[in-house]
Coordinates of C-alpha atoms in Angstrom, one line a residue:
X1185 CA -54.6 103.2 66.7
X1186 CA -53.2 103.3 63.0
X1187 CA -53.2 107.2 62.7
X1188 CA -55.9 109.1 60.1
X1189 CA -52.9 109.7 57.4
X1190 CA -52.2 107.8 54.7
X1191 CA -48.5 107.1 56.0
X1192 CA -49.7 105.8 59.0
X1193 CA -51.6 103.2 57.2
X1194 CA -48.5 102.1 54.5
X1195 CA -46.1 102.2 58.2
X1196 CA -48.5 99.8 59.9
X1197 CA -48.9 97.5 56.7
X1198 CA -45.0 97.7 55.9
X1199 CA -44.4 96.7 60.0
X1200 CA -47.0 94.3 59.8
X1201 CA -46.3 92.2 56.6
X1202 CA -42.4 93.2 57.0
X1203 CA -42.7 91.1 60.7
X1204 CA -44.1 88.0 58.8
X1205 CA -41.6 88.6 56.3
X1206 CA -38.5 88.4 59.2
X1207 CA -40.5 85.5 60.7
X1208 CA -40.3 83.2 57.0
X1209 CA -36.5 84.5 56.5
X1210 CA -35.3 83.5 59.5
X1211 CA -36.5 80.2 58.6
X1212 CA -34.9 79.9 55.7
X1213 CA -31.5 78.0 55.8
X1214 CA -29.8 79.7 52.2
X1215 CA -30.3 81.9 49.2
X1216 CA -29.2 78.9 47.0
X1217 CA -31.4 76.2 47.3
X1218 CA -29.5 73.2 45.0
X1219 CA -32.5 70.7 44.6
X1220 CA -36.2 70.8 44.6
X1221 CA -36.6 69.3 47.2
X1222 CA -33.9 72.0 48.9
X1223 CA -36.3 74.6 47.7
X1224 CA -39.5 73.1 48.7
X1225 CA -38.1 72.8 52.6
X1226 CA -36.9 76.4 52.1
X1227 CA -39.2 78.3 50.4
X1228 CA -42.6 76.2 51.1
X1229 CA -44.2 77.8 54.0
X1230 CA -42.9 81.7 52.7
X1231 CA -45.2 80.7 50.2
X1232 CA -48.3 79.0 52.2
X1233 CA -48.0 82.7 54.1
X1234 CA -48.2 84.7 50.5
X1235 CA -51.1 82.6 49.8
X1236 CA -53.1 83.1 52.7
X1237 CA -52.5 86.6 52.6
X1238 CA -54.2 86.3 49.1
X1239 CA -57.0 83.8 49.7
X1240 CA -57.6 83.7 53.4
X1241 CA -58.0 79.6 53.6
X1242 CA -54.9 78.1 55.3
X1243 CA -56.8 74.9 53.5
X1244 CA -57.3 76.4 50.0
X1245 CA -53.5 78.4 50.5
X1246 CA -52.2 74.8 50.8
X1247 CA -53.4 73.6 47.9
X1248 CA -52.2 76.5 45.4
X1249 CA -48.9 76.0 47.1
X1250 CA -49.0 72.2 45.9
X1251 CA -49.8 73.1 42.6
X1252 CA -46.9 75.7 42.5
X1253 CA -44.5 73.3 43.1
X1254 CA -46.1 70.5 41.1
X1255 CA -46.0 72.7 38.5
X1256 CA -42.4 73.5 39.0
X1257 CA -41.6 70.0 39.1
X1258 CA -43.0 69.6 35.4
X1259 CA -41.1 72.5 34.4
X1260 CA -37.7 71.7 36.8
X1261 CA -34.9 71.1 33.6
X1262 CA -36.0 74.3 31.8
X1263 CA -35.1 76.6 34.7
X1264 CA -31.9 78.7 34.3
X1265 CA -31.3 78.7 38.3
X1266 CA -32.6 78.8 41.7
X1267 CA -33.7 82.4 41.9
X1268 CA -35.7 81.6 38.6
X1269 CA -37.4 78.9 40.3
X1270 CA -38.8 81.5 43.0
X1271 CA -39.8 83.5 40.6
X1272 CA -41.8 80.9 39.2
X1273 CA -43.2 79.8 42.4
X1274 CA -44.2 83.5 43.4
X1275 CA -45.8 84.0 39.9
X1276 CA -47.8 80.3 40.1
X1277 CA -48.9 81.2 43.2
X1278 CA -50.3 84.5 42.4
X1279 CA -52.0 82.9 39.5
X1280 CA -53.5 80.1 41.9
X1281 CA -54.7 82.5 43.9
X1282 CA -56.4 84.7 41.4
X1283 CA -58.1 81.2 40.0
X1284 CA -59.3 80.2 43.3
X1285 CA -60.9 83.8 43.7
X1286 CA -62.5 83.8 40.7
X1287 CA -63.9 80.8 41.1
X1288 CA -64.7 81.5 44.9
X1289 CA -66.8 84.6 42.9
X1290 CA -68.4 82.2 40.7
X1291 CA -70.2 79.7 43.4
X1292 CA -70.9 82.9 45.6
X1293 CA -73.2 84.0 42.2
X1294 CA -74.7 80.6 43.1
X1295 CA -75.0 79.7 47.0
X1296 CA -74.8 82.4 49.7
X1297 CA -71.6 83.7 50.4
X1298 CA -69.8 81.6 53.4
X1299 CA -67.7 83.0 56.1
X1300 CA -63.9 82.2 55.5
X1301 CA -61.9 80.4 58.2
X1302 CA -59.5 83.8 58.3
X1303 CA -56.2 82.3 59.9
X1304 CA -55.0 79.6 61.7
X1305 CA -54.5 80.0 65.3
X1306 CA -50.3 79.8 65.0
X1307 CA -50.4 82.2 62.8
X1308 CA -52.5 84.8 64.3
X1309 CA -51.0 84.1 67.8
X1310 CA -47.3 85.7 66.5
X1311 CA -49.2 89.0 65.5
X1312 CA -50.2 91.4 67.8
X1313 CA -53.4 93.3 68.0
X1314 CA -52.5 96.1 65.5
X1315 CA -51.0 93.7 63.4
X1316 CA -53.9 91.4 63.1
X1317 CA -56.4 94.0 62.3
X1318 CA -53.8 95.2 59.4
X1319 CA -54.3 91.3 58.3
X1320 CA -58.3 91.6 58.4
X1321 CA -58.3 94.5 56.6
X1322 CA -56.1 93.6 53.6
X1323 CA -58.5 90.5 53.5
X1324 CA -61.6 93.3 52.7
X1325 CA -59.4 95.0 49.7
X1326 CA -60.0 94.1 46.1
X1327 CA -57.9 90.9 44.5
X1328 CA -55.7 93.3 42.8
X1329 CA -54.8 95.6 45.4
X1330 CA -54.5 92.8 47.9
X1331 CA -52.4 91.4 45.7
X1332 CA -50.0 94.2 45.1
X1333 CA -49.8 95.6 48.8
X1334 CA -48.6 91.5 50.0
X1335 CA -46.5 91.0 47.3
X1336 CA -44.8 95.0 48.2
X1337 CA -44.5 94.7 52.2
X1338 CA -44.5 90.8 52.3
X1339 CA -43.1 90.0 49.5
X1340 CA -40.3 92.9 49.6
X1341 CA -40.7 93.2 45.8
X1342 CA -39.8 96.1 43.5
X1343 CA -42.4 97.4 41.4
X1344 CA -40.6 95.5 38.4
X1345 CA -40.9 92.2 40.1
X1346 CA -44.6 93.0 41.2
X1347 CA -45.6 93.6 37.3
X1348 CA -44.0 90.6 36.6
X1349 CA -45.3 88.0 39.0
X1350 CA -48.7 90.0 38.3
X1351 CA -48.6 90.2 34.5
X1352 CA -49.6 94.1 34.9
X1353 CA -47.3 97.1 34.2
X1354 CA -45.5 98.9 36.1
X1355 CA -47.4 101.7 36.4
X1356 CA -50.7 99.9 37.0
X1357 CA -48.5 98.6 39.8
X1358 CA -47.5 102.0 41.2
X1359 CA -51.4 103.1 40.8
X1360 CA -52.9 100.0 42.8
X1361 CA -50.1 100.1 45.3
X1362 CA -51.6 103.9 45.9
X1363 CA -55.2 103.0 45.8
X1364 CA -54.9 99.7 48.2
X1365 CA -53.5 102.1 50.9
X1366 CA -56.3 104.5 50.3
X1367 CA -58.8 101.5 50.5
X1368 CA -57.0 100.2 53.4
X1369 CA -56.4 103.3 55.4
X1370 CA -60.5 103.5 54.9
X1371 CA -61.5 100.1 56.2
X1372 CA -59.3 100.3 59.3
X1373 CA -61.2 103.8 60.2
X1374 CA -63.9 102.3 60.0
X1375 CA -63.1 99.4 62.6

């Protein structure tokens, strides 16, 4: 189904997250958005997507995506413009995501681990097959390599603007881009 090389694997994550990626442009009406509340209509659900690709709660996605913007809000008259402002938003909801993880790791020290409510319905039911087991797999990678694969294929970000949004360099970038494939070409085998 996804081929035994590890092109096959980086074609069917690029298609898959590259399809959700057309699906959240499309939706968006400009590149400029003027006010915040231009950007949040804009730019709100691309990010609910980049956070459930990250944490894998539509629920828990949400709520990083509210404290993004909030956080933008408080921060609103020291932006230089609107591409800085996604910038920001992308970066706070990376960070969000890492918090909720490691505090997800923290209570599963605690109480046995509970099964995630993967996706919602709507958002499975635009995928096909193929696609959705690309989606389940990236959901069994490491934070890290998770993170840097979504932020590649969904986000369409350079290197550069991964390390920045991730606060790791570039290489560490280039190396975890490489070792997420590996990982990921291995967990869809062995499905």
């Amino acid at each position: 189904m996804f081929g035994d090389s590890s092109a096959g694997v980086e074609r069917s994550v690029e298609q898959t997250l590259g399809h959700l990626r057309a699906i959240d442009t499309a939706s968006t009406a400009t590149d400029q958005p003027l006010t915040l509340e231009d950007l949040y209509r804009q730019q709100r659900m691309r990010m609910v997507r980049l956070a459930i690709l990250l944490v894998d709660e539509p629920a828990t996605a949400e709520d990083v995506v509210q404290e993004a913007f909030t956080g933008l809000y408080r921060n609103w008259s020291g932006l230089r413009d609107a591409k800085a402002a996604i910038g920001y938003l992308r970066t706070a909801v990376v960070n969000g995501s890492r918090s909720v993880l490691r505090r997800r790791k923290t209570a599963r020290e605690y109480q046995p681990p509970h099964q995630a409510d993967a996706r919602s319905a709507e958002s499975l039911a635009m995928l096909t097959a193929e696609h959705q087991a690309v989606v389940a797999a990236l959901g069994e990678l490491p934070p890290r390599q998770r993170e840097v694969l979504v932020l590649r294929y969904y986000g369409n970000l350079t290197e550069a603007e991964i390390s920045e949004a991730t606060g790791v360099s570039k290489g560490t970038v280039k190396s975890t881009a490489s070792r997420g494939l590996e990982a990921l070409q291995k967990v869809m085998r062995s499905h």
